[in-house]
Coordinates of C-alpha atoms in Angstrom, one line a residue:
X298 CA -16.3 -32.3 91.5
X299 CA -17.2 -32.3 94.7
X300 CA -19.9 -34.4 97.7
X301 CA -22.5 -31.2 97.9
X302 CA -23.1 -32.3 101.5
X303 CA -19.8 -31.6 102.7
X304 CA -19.1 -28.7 100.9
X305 CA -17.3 -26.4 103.3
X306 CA -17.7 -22.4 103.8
X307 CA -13.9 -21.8 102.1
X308 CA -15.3 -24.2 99.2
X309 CA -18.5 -21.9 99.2
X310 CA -16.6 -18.8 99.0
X311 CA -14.5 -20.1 96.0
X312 CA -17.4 -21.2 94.3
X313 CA -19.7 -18.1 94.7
X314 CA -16.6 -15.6 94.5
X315 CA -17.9 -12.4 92.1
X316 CA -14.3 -12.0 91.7
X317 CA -13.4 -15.0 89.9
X318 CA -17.0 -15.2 87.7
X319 CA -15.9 -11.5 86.6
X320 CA -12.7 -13.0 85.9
X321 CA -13.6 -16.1 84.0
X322 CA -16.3 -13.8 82.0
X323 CA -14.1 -11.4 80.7
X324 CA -11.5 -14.6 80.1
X325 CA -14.0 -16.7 78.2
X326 CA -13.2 -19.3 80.5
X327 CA -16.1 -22.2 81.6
X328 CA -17.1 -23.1 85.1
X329 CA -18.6 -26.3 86.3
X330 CA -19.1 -27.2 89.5
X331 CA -20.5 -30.6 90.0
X332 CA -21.9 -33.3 92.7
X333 CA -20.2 -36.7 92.1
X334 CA -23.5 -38.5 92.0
X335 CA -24.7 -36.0 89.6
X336 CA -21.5 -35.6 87.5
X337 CA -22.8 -35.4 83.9
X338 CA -21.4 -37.5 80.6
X339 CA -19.4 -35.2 79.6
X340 CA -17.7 -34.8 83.0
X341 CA -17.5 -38.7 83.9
X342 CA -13.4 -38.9 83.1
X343 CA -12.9 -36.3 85.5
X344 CA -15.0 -38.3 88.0
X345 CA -13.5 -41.0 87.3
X346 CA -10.4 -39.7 87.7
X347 CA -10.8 -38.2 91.4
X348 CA -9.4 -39.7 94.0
X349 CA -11.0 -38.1 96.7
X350 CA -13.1 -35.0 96.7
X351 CA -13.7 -32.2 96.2
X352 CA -11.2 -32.5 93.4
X353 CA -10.6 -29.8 90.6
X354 CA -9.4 -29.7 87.3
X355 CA -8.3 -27.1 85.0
X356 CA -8.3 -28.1 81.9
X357 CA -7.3 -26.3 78.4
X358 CA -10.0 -25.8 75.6
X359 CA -8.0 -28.3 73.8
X360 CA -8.9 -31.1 76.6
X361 CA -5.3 -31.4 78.2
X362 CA -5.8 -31.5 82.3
X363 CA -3.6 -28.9 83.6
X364 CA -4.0 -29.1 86.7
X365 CA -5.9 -31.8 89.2
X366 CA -5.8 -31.9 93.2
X367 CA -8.0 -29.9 96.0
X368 CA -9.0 -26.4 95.0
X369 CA -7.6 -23.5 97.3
X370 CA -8.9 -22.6 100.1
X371 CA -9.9 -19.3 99.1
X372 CA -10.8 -17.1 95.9
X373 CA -7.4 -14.8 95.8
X374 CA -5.2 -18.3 95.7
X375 CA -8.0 -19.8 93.1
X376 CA -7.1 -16.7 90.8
X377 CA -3.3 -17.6 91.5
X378 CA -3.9 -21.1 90.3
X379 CA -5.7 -20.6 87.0
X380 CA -3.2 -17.9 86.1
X381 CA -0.3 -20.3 87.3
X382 CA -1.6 -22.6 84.4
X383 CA -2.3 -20.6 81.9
X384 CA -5.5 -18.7 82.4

């Protein structure tokens, strides 16, 4: 969840990174990026939850937030992260 305005080139990179898409395809893992004033329903926990932004979460398929906090700064150390909790 992040403020789209201040969205920074590292955050860009992260979001946008071929690398990790390819990854989370052939994972079957889902993606969602959103803007805190446009956070949808079934994100509003999560937005709730932030305490600053941007914030991510990794959450299991079961629900369970693995991880919370800033996402890296770039896409090699985002890969690192999801594999650190277990993706």
């Amino acid at each position: 969840i992040e403020e789209t305005e201040q969205r920074t080139s590292q955050l860009a990179a992260v979001i946008t990174s071929k690398m990790l898409r390819d990854y989370y395809a052939a994972q079957k893992h889902e993606w969602r990026a959103w803007d805190k004033d446009s956070t949808p329903e079934d994100g509003q926990p999560y937005l709730k939850a932030s305490k600053s932004f941007p914030t991510l979460f990794i959450v299991s398929p079961a629900g369970k937030v693995l991880f919370q906090g800033p996402p890296p700064a770039d896409p090699a150390a985002m890969l690192a992260l999801i594999k650190a909790n277990g993706g």
